mmCIF file of C-alpha atoms and ligand atoms in Angstrom:
data_model
loop_
_atom_site.group_PDB
_atom_site.id
_atom_site.type_symbol
_atom_site.label_atom_id
_atom_site.label_comp_id
_atom_site.label_asym_id
_atom_site.label_seq_id
_atom_site.Cartn_x
_atom_site.Cartn_y
_atom_site.Cartn_z
ATOM 1 C CA UNK E 1 0.000 0.000 0.000
ATOM 2 C CA UNK E 2 1.204 3.531 -0.785
ATOM 3 C CA UNK E 3 2.125 5.986 1.975
ATOM 4 C CA UNK E 4 1.187 9.606 2.633
ATOM 5 C CA UNK E 5 4.202 11.833 3.229
ATOM 6 C CA UNK E 6 4.587 15.512 4.125
ATOM 7 C CA UNK E 7 6.276 16.626 0.921
ATOM 8 C CA UNK E 8 6.409 20.352 1.547
ATOM 9 C CA UNK E 9 5.433 22.923 4.159
ATOM 10 C CA UNK E 10 5.152 26.685 4.428
ATOM 11 C CA UNK E 11 3.701 29.390 6.616
ATOM 12 C CA UNK E 12 2.750 33.043 6.635
ATOM 13 C CA UNK E 13 1.912 35.631 9.274
ATOM 14 C CA UNK E 14 0.665 39.177 8.649
ATOM 15 C CA UNK E 15 3.243 41.996 8.900
ATOM 16 C CA UNK E 16 1.467 43.938 11.644
ATOM 17 C CA UNK E 17 2.760 43.056 15.129
ATOM 18 C CA UNK E 18 0.813 43.685 18.340
ATOM 19 C CA UNK E 19 3.105 43.674 21.376
ATOM 20 C CA UNK E 20 2.202 43.261 25.030
ATOM 21 C CA UNK E 21 3.122 46.934 25.454
ATOM 22 C CA UNK E 22 0.466 47.794 22.831
ATOM 23 C CA UNK E 23 -2.092 45.749 24.789
ATOM 24 C CA UNK E 24 -1.211 47.659 27.972
ATOM 25 C CA UNK E 25 -2.735 50.725 26.339
ATOM 26 C CA UNK E 26 -5.891 48.831 25.281
ATOM 27 C CA UNK E 27 -6.919 46.870 28.420
ATOM 28 C CA UNK E 28 -5.870 46.717 32.075
ATOM 29 C CA UNK E 29 -2.929 44.332 31.755
ATOM 30 C CA UNK E 30 0.847 44.239 31.930
ATOM 31 C CA UNK E 31 3.610 42.714 29.833
ATOM 32 C CA UNK E 32 4.749 40.914 32.966
ATOM 33 C CA UNK E 33 1.323 39.283 33.594
ATOM 34 C CA UNK E 34 1.018 38.099 29.985
ATOM 35 C CA UNK E 35 4.540 36.679 29.814
ATOM 36 C CA UNK E 36 4.379 34.938 33.197
ATOM 37 C CA UNK E 37 0.917 33.446 32.637
ATOM 38 C CA UNK E 38 1.245 32.563 28.933
ATOM 39 C CA UNK E 39 4.772 33.031 27.545
ATOM 40 C CA UNK E 40 3.412 35.304 24.793
ATOM 41 C CA UNK E 41 5.349 38.520 24.012
ATOM 42 C CA UNK E 42 3.780 39.571 20.713
ATOM 43 C CA UNK E 43 1.419 38.303 18.030
ATOM 44 C CA UNK E 44 0.692 39.114 14.371
ATOM 45 C CA UNK E 45 -2.645 40.735 13.568
ATOM 46 C CA UNK E 46 -4.295 41.190 10.164
ATOM 47 C CA UNK E 47 -5.124 44.551 8.684
ATOM 48 C CA UNK E 48 -8.882 45.047 8.177
ATOM 49 C CA UNK E 49 -8.346 44.337 4.483
ATOM 50 C CA UNK E 50 -6.625 40.955 5.083
ATOM 51 C CA UNK E 51 -8.692 37.796 5.497
ATOM 52 C CA UNK E 52 -8.040 34.180 6.422
ATOM 53 C CA UNK E 53 -7.919 33.156 2.743
ATOM 54 C CA UNK E 54 -5.176 35.754 2.061
ATOM 55 C CA UNK E 55 -2.986 34.315 4.829
ATOM 56 C CA UNK E 56 -3.714 30.754 3.661
ATOM 57 C CA UNK E 57 -2.851 31.645 0.075
ATOM 58 C CA UNK E 58 0.647 32.847 1.031
ATOM 59 C CA UNK E 59 1.273 29.786 3.238
ATOM 60 C CA UNK E 60 -0.009 27.519 0.444
ATOM 61 C CA UNK E 61 2.312 29.075 -2.147
ATOM 62 C CA UNK E 62 5.309 28.451 0.148
ATOM 63 C CA UNK E 63 4.238 24.837 0.780
ATOM 64 C CA UNK E 64 3.695 24.078 -2.917
ATOM 65 C CA UNK E 65 7.093 25.593 -3.818
ATOM 66 C CA UNK E 66 8.746 23.692 -0.960
ATOM 67 C CA UNK E 67 7.174 20.443 -2.228
ATOM 68 C CA UNK E 68 8.624 21.081 -5.697
ATOM 69 C CA UNK E 69 5.284 20.585 -7.441
ATOM 70 C CA UNK E 70 3.077 22.851 -9.526
ATOM 71 C CA UNK E 71 -0.303 24.176 -8.391
ATOM 72 C CA UNK E 72 -1.918 22.111 -11.177
ATOM 73 C CA UNK E 73 -0.593 18.940 -9.466
ATOM 74 C CA UNK E 74 -2.908 19.466 -6.461
ATOM 75 C CA UNK E 75 -5.874 17.083 -6.238
ATOM 76 C CA UNK E 76 -7.704 18.441 -3.163
ATOM 77 C CA UNK E 77 -7.643 21.374 -0.717
ATOM 78 C CA UNK E 78 -8.668 20.990 2.930
ATOM 79 C CA UNK E 79 -8.625 24.143 5.047
ATOM 80 C CA UNK E 80 -8.849 23.874 8.824
ATOM 81 C CA UNK E 81 -10.275 27.127 10.142
ATOM 82 C CA UNK E 82 -12.777 28.536 12.636
ATOM 83 C CA UNK E 83 -12.529 32.031 11.144
ATOM 84 C CA UNK E 84 -13.550 31.555 7.486
ATOM 85 C CA UNK E 85 -13.859 34.636 5.256
ATOM 86 C CA UNK E 86 -17.573 33.894 4.776
ATOM 87 C CA UNK E 87 -20.157 31.592 6.300
ATOM 88 C CA UNK E 88 -20.132 30.058 2.822
ATOM 89 C CA UNK E 89 -18.589 29.247 0.397
ATOM 90 C CA UNK E 90 -15.661 27.536 2.082
ATOM 91 C CA UNK E 91 -12.339 29.304 2.503
ATOM 92 C CA UNK E 92 -10.798 26.362 0.610
ATOM 93 C CA UNK E 93 -12.836 27.316 -2.482
ATOM 94 C CA UNK E 94 -11.617 30.923 -2.231
ATOM 95 C CA UNK E 95 -8.023 29.679 -1.976
ATOM 96 C CA UNK E 96 -8.533 27.391 -4.980
ATOM 97 C CA UNK E 97 -9.681 30.376 -7.052
ATOM 98 C CA UNK E 98 -6.695 32.452 -5.901
ATOM 99 C CA UNK E 99 -4.272 29.617 -6.674
ATOM 100 C CA UNK E 100 -5.944 28.909 -10.009
ATOM 101 C CA UNK E 101 -6.324 25.135 -9.669
ATOM 102 C CA UNK E 102 -9.916 24.775 -10.815
ATOM 103 C CA UNK E 103 -12.273 21.819 -10.368
ATOM 104 C CA UNK E 104 -10.485 19.897 -7.608
ATOM 105 C CA UNK E 105 -12.540 19.178 -4.446
ATOM 106 C CA UNK E 106 -12.216 21.836 -1.729
ATOM 107 C CA UNK E 107 -13.715 22.067 1.734
ATOM 108 C CA UNK E 108 -13.205 23.534 5.199
ATOM 109 C CA UNK E 109 -12.911 21.547 8.383
ATOM 110 C CA UNK E 110 -13.817 22.879 11.825
ATOM 111 C CA UNK E 111 -11.953 21.310 14.720
ATOM 112 C CA UNK E 112 -10.581 24.557 16.194
ATOM 113 C CA UNK E 113 -6.963 24.291 17.377
ATOM 114 C CA UNK E 114 -6.883 20.544 16.547
ATOM 115 C CA UNK E 115 -7.962 21.306 12.973
ATOM 116 C CA UNK E 116 -4.591 20.770 11.294
ATOM 117 C CA UNK E 117 -4.237 17.281 12.815
ATOM 118 C CA UNK E 118 -7.819 16.399 11.820
ATOM 119 C CA UNK E 119 -7.024 17.621 8.280
ATOM 120 C CA UNK E 120 -3.859 15.503 8.151
ATOM 121 C CA UNK E 121 -6.028 12.481 8.926
ATOM 122 C CA UNK E 122 -8.472 13.382 6.145
ATOM 123 C CA UNK E 123 -5.587 13.841 3.695
ATOM 124 C CA UNK E 124 -3.887 10.535 4.447
ATOM 125 C CA UNK E 125 -7.211 8.651 4.359
ATOM 126 C CA UNK E 126 -8.104 10.252 1.015
ATOM 127 C CA UNK E 127 -4.765 9.169 -0.402
ATOM 128 C CA UNK E 128 -5.241 5.639 0.979
ATOM 129 C CA UNK E 129 -8.775 5.244 -0.368
ATOM 130 C CA UNK E 130 -8.713 7.072 -3.710
ATOM 131 C CA UNK E 131 -6.073 6.149 -6.290
ATOM 132 C CA UNK E 132 -6.617 9.372 -8.246
ATOM 133 C CA UNK E 133 -5.522 11.556 -5.301
ATOM 134 C CA UNK E 134 -1.776 12.180 -5.254
ATOM 135 C CA UNK E 135 -1.321 15.589 -3.633
ATOM 136 C CA UNK E 136 -3.551 17.125 -0.965
ATOM 137 C CA UNK E 137 -3.010 20.714 0.156
ATOM 138 C CA UNK E 138 -3.759 20.899 3.896
ATOM 139 C CA UNK E 139 -3.949 24.382 5.409
ATOM 140 C CA UNK E 140 -4.548 25.691 8.916
ATOM 141 C CA UNK E 141 -5.375 29.392 8.808
ATOM 142 C CA UNK E 142 -7.015 31.876 11.152
ATOM 143 C CA UNK E 143 -7.917 35.523 11.550
ATOM 144 C CA UNK E 144 -8.744 35.163 15.252
ATOM 145 C CA UNK E 145 -8.507 38.927 15.677
ATOM 146 C CA UNK E 146 -11.936 39.054 13.989
ATOM 147 C CA UNK E 147 -13.643 37.083 16.805
ATOM 148 C CA UNK E 148 -11.644 38.288 19.820
ATOM 149 C CA UNK E 149 -13.311 40.709 22.238
ATOM 150 C CA UNK E 150 -10.697 43.489 22.377
ATOM 151 C CA UNK E 151 -12.169 44.719 25.665
ATOM 152 C CA UNK E 152 -11.815 41.361 27.466
ATOM 153 C CA UNK E 153 -8.315 41.218 28.958
ATOM 154 C CA UNK E 154 -8.675 37.545 29.890
ATOM 155 C CA UNK E 155 -8.810 36.469 26.224
ATOM 156 C CA UNK E 156 -7.592 39.274 23.934
ATOM 157 C CA UNK E 157 -3.962 38.869 25.027
ATOM 158 C CA UNK E 158 -3.848 35.217 23.950
ATOM 159 C CA UNK E 159 -4.572 35.042 20.241
ATOM 160 C CA UNK E 160 -2.891 35.898 16.937
ATOM 161 C CA UNK E 161 -3.450 35.555 13.181
ATOM 162 C CA UNK E 162 -1.538 33.385 10.704
ATOM 163 C CA UNK E 163 -1.536 30.347 8.438
ATOM 164 C CA UNK E 164 0.520 27.223 7.835
ATOM 165 C CA UNK E 165 0.218 24.707 5.014
ATOM 166 C CA UNK E 166 1.505 21.284 4.019
ATOM 167 C CA UNK E 167 1.422 19.283 0.806
ATOM 168 C CA UNK E 168 0.560 15.685 1.665
ATOM 169 C CA UNK E 169 1.625 13.416 -1.175
ATOM 170 C CA UNK E 170 1.323 9.811 -2.200
ATOM 171 C CA UNK E 171 4.656 7.951 -2.029
ATOM 172 C CA UNK E 172 4.990 4.508 -3.523
ATOM 173 C CA UNK E 173 4.991 1.345 -1.437
ATOM 174 C CA UNK E 174 5.730 0.703 2.192
ATOM 175 C CA UNK E 175 8.632 2.846 3.336
ATOM 176 C CA UNK E 176 10.189 4.339 6.404
ATOM 177 C CA UNK E 177 8.963 7.907 6.032
ATOM 178 C CA UNK E 178 5.510 9.480 6.070
ATOM 179 C CA UNK E 179 2.493 9.971 8.307
ATOM 180 C CA UNK E 180 2.653 6.820 10.451
ATOM 181 C CA UNK E 181 -0.446 7.368 12.566
ATOM 182 C CA UNK E 182 -3.036 10.006 13.510
ATOM 183 C CA UNK E 183 -5.228 9.929 16.619
ATOM 184 C CA UNK E 184 -8.218 12.267 16.919
ATOM 185 C CA UNK E 185 -11.029 12.683 19.440
ATOM 186 C CA UNK E 186 -13.613 15.076 20.833
ATOM 187 C CA UNK E 187 -15.805 15.649 23.893
ATOM 188 C CA UNK E 188 -18.849 17.773 23.078
ATOM 189 C CA UNK E 189 -19.813 17.957 26.755
ATOM 190 C CA UNK E 190 -17.082 20.602 27.073
ATOM 191 C CA UNK E 191 -18.378 22.713 24.161
ATOM 192 C CA UNK E 192 -19.212 25.732 26.319
ATOM 193 C CA UNK E 193 -15.720 25.957 27.845
ATOM 194 C CA UNK E 194 -14.519 27.728 24.713
ATOM 195 C CA UNK E 195 -16.918 28.903 22.042
ATOM 196 C CA UNK E 196 -17.940 31.737 19.761
ATOM 197 C CA UNK E 197 -21.665 32.411 19.186
ATOM 198 C CA UNK E 198 -20.702 33.916 15.861
ATOM 199 C CA UNK E 199 -23.800 35.985 15.144
ATOM 200 C CA UNK E 200 -23.231 39.262 13.402
ATOM 201 C CA UNK E 201 -22.800 42.255 15.670
ATOM 202 C CA UNK E 202 -25.368 44.201 13.613
ATOM 203 C CA UNK E 203 -28.085 41.826 14.869
ATOM 204 C CA UNK E 204 -27.285 42.920 18.402
ATOM 205 C CA UNK E 205 -26.258 39.440 19.498
ATOM 206 C CA UNK E 206 -22.918 38.528 20.978
ATOM 207 C CA UNK E 207 -20.332 37.405 18.438
ATOM 208 C CA UNK E 208 -17.110 37.247 20.403
ATOM 209 C CA UNK E 209 -15.094 34.272 21.601
ATOM 210 C CA UNK E 210 -15.773 33.219 25.220
ATOM 211 C CA UNK E 211 -13.593 31.029 27.392
ATOM 212 C CA UNK E 212 -13.403 29.441 30.845
ATOM 213 C CA UNK E 213 -9.612 29.723 30.946
ATOM 214 C CA UNK E 214 -8.828 27.585 33.989
ATOM 215 C CA UNK E 215 -11.097 24.719 32.909
ATOM 216 C CA UNK E 216 -9.695 24.775 29.370
ATOM 217 C CA UNK E 217 -6.205 24.697 30.841
ATOM 218 C CA UNK E 218 -6.954 21.534 32.878
ATOM 219 C CA UNK E 219 -8.683 19.757 29.989
ATOM 220 C CA UNK E 220 -5.866 20.710 27.634
ATOM 221 C CA UNK E 221 -3.205 19.145 29.826
ATOM 222 C CA UNK E 222 -5.273 16.003 30.486
ATOM 223 C CA UNK E 223 -6.254 15.404 26.854
ATOM 224 C CA UNK E 224 -2.869 16.221 25.324
ATOM 225 C CA UNK E 225 -1.033 13.962 27.788
ATOM 226 C CA UNK E 226 -3.400 11.111 26.872
ATOM 227 C CA UNK E 227 -3.036 11.838 23.134
ATOM 228 C CA UNK E 228 0.762 11.596 23.433
ATOM 229 C CA UNK E 229 0.742 8.451 25.579
ATOM 230 C CA UNK E 230 -1.911 6.632 23.519
ATOM 231 C CA UNK E 231 -0.322 7.211 20.113
ATOM 232 C CA UNK E 232 3.107 6.152 21.410
ATOM 233 C CA UNK E 233 1.652 3.039 23.048
ATOM 234 C CA UNK E 234 -0.284 1.839 20.018
ATOM 235 C CA UNK E 235 2.831 2.280 17.826
ATOM 236 C CA UNK E 236 5.109 0.501 20.349
ATOM 237 C CA UNK E 237 7.241 3.622 20.738
ATOM 238 C CA UNK E 238 8.490 5.622 23.697
ATOM 239 C CA UNK E 239 9.304 9.314 24.026
ATOM 240 C CA UNK E 240 13.011 8.426 23.608
ATOM 241 C CA UNK E 241 12.251 7.473 19.975
ATOM 242 C CA UNK E 242 10.910 10.958 19.194
ATOM 243 C CA UNK E 243 13.314 13.632 17.892
ATOM 244 C CA UNK E 244 10.943 16.603 18.086
ATOM 245 C CA UNK E 245 7.550 17.283 19.673
ATOM 246 C CA UNK E 246 5.533 20.131 18.141
ATOM 247 C CA UNK E 247 2.632 20.931 20.486
ATOM 248 C CA UNK E 248 -0.256 23.335 19.912
ATOM 249 C CA UNK E 249 1.097 26.761 20.840
ATOM 250 C CA UNK E 250 -1.425 28.084 23.376
ATOM 251 C CA UNK E 251 0.459 28.667 26.602
ATOM 252 C CA UNK E 252 3.989 27.755 27.773
ATOM 253 C CA UNK E 253 2.552 26.671 31.139
ATOM 254 C CA UNK E 254 0.325 24.112 29.386
ATOM 255 C CA UNK E 255 3.262 22.861 27.311
ATOM 256 C CA UNK E 256 5.524 22.629 30.379
ATOM 257 C CA UNK E 257 2.855 20.738 32.354
ATOM 258 C CA UNK E 258 2.521 18.172 29.548
ATOM 259 C CA UNK E 259 6.286 17.855 29.163
ATOM 260 C CA UNK E 260 6.665 17.179 32.900
ATOM 261 C CA UNK E 261 3.894 14.567 32.981
ATOM 262 C CA UNK E 262 4.870 12.577 29.899
ATOM 263 C CA UNK E 263 8.585 13.254 30.417
ATOM 264 C CA UNK E 264 9.483 15.131 27.241
ATOM 265 C CA UNK E 265 12.995 16.598 27.566
ATOM 266 C CA UNK E 266 13.020 20.367 26.978
ATOM 267 C CA UNK E 267 15.414 20.103 24.025
ATOM 268 C CA UNK E 268 12.871 17.961 22.125
ATOM 269 C CA UNK E 269 10.049 20.501 22.477
ATOM 270 C CA UNK E 270 9.512 23.142 19.818
ATOM 271 C CA UNK E 271 7.900 26.325 21.173
ATOM 272 C CA UNK E 272 7.435 29.535 19.181
ATOM 273 C CA UNK E 273 4.365 31.097 20.805
ATOM 274 C CA UNK E 274 6.357 34.031 22.228
ATOM 275 C CA UNK E 275 6.070 35.737 18.836
ATOM 276 C CA UNK E 276 2.883 34.144 17.430
ATOM 277 C CA UNK E 277 0.413 33.855 20.305
ATOM 278 C CA UNK E 278 -2.240 31.189 19.908
ATOM 279 C CA UNK E 279 -3.164 30.931 16.211
ATOM 280 C CA UNK E 280 -5.552 27.959 16.625
ATOM 281 C CA UNK E 281 -5.525 25.688 13.534
ATOM 282 C CA UNK E 282 -2.477 27.550 12.183
ATOM 283 C CA UNK E 283 -0.370 27.021 15.278
ATOM 284 C CA UNK E 284 1.043 23.554 14.543
ATOM 285 C CA UNK E 285 1.865 24.075 10.831
ATOM 286 C CA UNK E 286 3.492 27.470 11.553
ATOM 287 C CA UNK E 287 5.592 25.895 14.334
ATOM 288 C CA UNK E 288 6.416 22.845 12.189
ATOM 289 C CA UNK E 289 7.581 25.061 9.338
ATOM 290 C CA UNK E 290 9.778 27.083 11.710
ATOM 291 C CA UNK E 291 11.214 23.938 13.308
ATOM 292 C CA UNK E 292 12.201 22.562 9.895
ATOM 293 C CA UNK E 293 13.698 25.876 8.756
ATOM 294 C CA UNK E 294 15.705 26.095 12.003
ATOM 295 C CA UNK E 295 17.096 22.576 11.411
ATOM 296 C CA UNK E 296 15.340 21.116 14.474
ATOM 297 C CA UNK E 297 13.766 18.444 12.255
ATOM 298 C CA UNK E 298 15.907 16.397 9.856
ATOM 299 C CA UNK E 299 15.089 13.728 7.304
ATOM 300 C CA UNK E 300 14.419 10.410 9.068
ATOM 301 C CA UNK E 301 13.463 12.037 12.400
ATOM 302 C CA UNK E 302 10.327 10.902 14.192
ATOM 303 C CA UNK E 303 8.131 13.936 14.879
ATOM 304 C CA UNK E 304 5.157 14.018 17.241
ATOM 305 C CA UNK E 305 2.428 16.638 16.810
ATOM 306 C CA UNK E 306 -0.166 17.151 19.547
ATOM 307 C CA UNK E 307 -3.096 19.560 19.832
ATOM 308 C CA UNK E 308 -6.305 20.382 21.682
ATOM 309 C CA UNK E 309 -8.967 22.951 21.047
ATOM 310 C CA UNK E 310 -12.561 24.070 21.305
ATOM 311 C CA UNK E 311 -15.038 21.247 21.131
ATOM 312 C CA UNK E 312 -13.152 20.071 23.084
ATOM 313 C CA UNK E 313 -11.178 18.389 20.350
ATOM 314 C CA UNK E 314 -7.738 16.833 20.494
ATOM 315 C CA UNK E 315 -5.333 14.989 18.256
ATOM 316 C CA UNK E 316 -1.817 13.659 17.853
ATOM 317 C CA UNK E 317 0.160 12.568 14.814
ATOM 318 C CA UNK E 318 3.351 10.593 14.319
ATOM 319 C CA UNK E 319 5.398 11.549 11.274
ATOM 320 C CA UNK E 320 8.718 10.086 10.075
ATOM 321 C CA UNK E 321 10.135 13.153 8.327
ATOM 322 C CA UNK E 322 10.880 12.708 4.624
HETATM 323 O O1 UT7 N 1 -6.299 26.810 22.177
HETATM 324 C C1 UT7 N 1 -7.046 26.779 23.358
HETATM 325 C C2 UT7 N 1 -7.178 28.166 23.836
HETATM 326 N N1 UT7 N 1 -7.228 28.405 25.211
HETATM 327 C C3 UT7 N 1 -6.225 28.220 26.082
HETATM 328 O O2 UT7 N 1 -5.227 27.625 25.856
HETATM 329 C C4 UT7 N 1 -6.428 28.854 27.419
HETATM 330 C C5 UT7 N 1 -6.075 27.974 28.579
HETATM 331 N N2 UT7 N 1 -6.051 28.774 29.783
HETATM 332 C C6 UT7 N 1 -5.008 29.595 30.062
HETATM 333 O O3 UT7 N 1 -4.042 29.657 29.341
HETATM 334 C C7 UT7 N 1 -5.068 30.390 31.353
HETATM 335 O O4 UT7 N 1 -6.198 29.967 32.099
HETATM 336 C C8 UT7 N 1 -5.112 31.914 31.097
HETATM 337 C C9 UT7 N 1 -3.796 32.396 30.555
HETATM 338 C C10 UT7 N 1 -6.245 32.257 30.152
HETATM 339 C C11 UT7 N 1 -5.347 32.640 32.438
HETATM 340 O O5 UT7 N 1 -4.358 32.278 33.364
HETATM 341 P P1 UT7 N 1 -4.772 31.828 34.838
HETATM 342 O O6 UT7 N 1 -3.540 31.596 35.572
HETATM 343 O O7 UT7 N 1 -5.735 30.681 34.703
HETATM 344 O O8 UT7 N 1 -5.489 33.143 35.391
HETATM 345 P P2 UT7 N 1 -6.979 33.321 35.921
HETATM 346 O O9 UT7 N 1 -7.957 33.273 34.794
HETATM 347 O O10 UT7 N 1 -7.191 32.404 37.069
HETATM 348 O O11 UT7 N 1 -6.904 34.807 36.458
HETATM 349 C C12 UT7 N 1 -6.032 35.184 37.511
HETATM 350 C C13 UT7 N 1 -6.178 36.692 37.739
HETATM 351 C C14 UT7 N 1 -7.632 37.139 37.843
HETATM 352 O O12 UT7 N 1 -7.677 38.169 38.822
HETATM 353 P P3 UT7 N 1 -8.155 37.858 40.333
HETATM 354 O O13 UT7 N 1 -9.550 37.291 40.204
HETATM 355 O O14 UT7 N 1 -7.169 36.842 40.858
HETATM 356 O O15 UT7 N 1 -8.090 39.184 40.988
HETATM 357 C C15 UT7 N 1 -7.919 37.742 36.481
HETATM 358 O O16 UT7 N 1 -8.910 38.733 36.538
HETATM 359 O O17 UT7 N 1 -5.605 37.395 36.621
HETATM 360 C C16 UT7 N 1 -6.577 38.340 36.144
HETATM 361 N N3 UT7 N 1 -6.363 38.521 34.717
HETATM 362 C C17 UT7 N 1 -5.480 39.407 34.219
HETATM 363 N N4 UT7 N 1 -4.667 40.294 34.795
HETATM 364 C C18 UT7 N 1 -3.892 41.046 34.004
HETATM 365 C C19 UT7 N 1 -6.937 37.836 33.682
HETATM 366 N N5 UT7 N 1 -6.439 38.282 32.528
HETATM 367 C C20 UT7 N 1 -5.544 39.247 32.822
HETATM 368 C C21 UT7 N 1 -4.705 40.059 32.033
HETATM 369 N N6 UT7 N 1 -3.885 40.946 32.673
HETATM 370 N N7 UT7 N 1 -4.660 39.982 30.688
#
């Protein structure tokens, strides 16, 4: 049976940077509080004229170039996002039009911060089940600044905008490299811990993101620890076999708590949230792209991705880097 490999990756963040010092003049907060409680120092924020599809387009172009294929070689686009440009059509369709690869199937997937891992699963299953699919463009992209309440200090300091993309390609036969396993799950009983009503502000109803921070924190640690342990166990691996762990970039305290519990040495953890903030579905592909560009991930390395998000959703993926 053929494999699905990550053939190319890329990412993009908007130019505009919002620092903690900027936030000090917007809400009652301090740089010190934000850094100590979250690890975040700055985040990128879209201009009013930039949308999720614009960020995704730039990330997609980098990923396609990095994969060494042409746009016309793509067979499907899956975009993980909770901040689509429109309610419909899908952001993936808008990206297809901008890329100019007409007629291939395109759709969005909503699994919040776990969206990129869910989309990886869709891509590898599509490759496994459909012989005509060779290259799937998987994108995680968000304009979270459009749903954040800029008067709520408990949430507005946490999030940023950005996009990351990967080309998932068919590779012949059974080989060493590729997406070895993906684990995904969800618990809808926790839906109200982190949600966005999403109605338009003109209707007078609330449209901003709402979060029970402490509860989300506890669930995040519990679910991500289990997602790491379960995927290692079912693949007969231990943390010693992993070269690099790329966790969802929400909060350094969450990442540290997971690392302590499942015994991930600090040098194996990739953390970049100081300059991105939490970019939801974009967080893992942006971090993965940075880790590769910084030489933290080499060909043949075993990489472990792990995420959690609104839903609550969670996921982990094991990838032998190509
Ligand atoms: O992708 C999933 C997205 N969500 C997350 O990952 C969030 C998970 N949760 C967290 O990361 C943390 O719960 C937060 C960073 C959101 C908050 O940290 P915390 O240590 O849980 O703080 P807290 O909510 O318990 O608040 C502690 C205090 C409160 O004041 P009092 O009641 O002790 O007087 C808050 O009002 O900190 C106050 N506070 C702030 N102070 C200054 C809350 N936000 C701020 C702020 N600046 N921005």
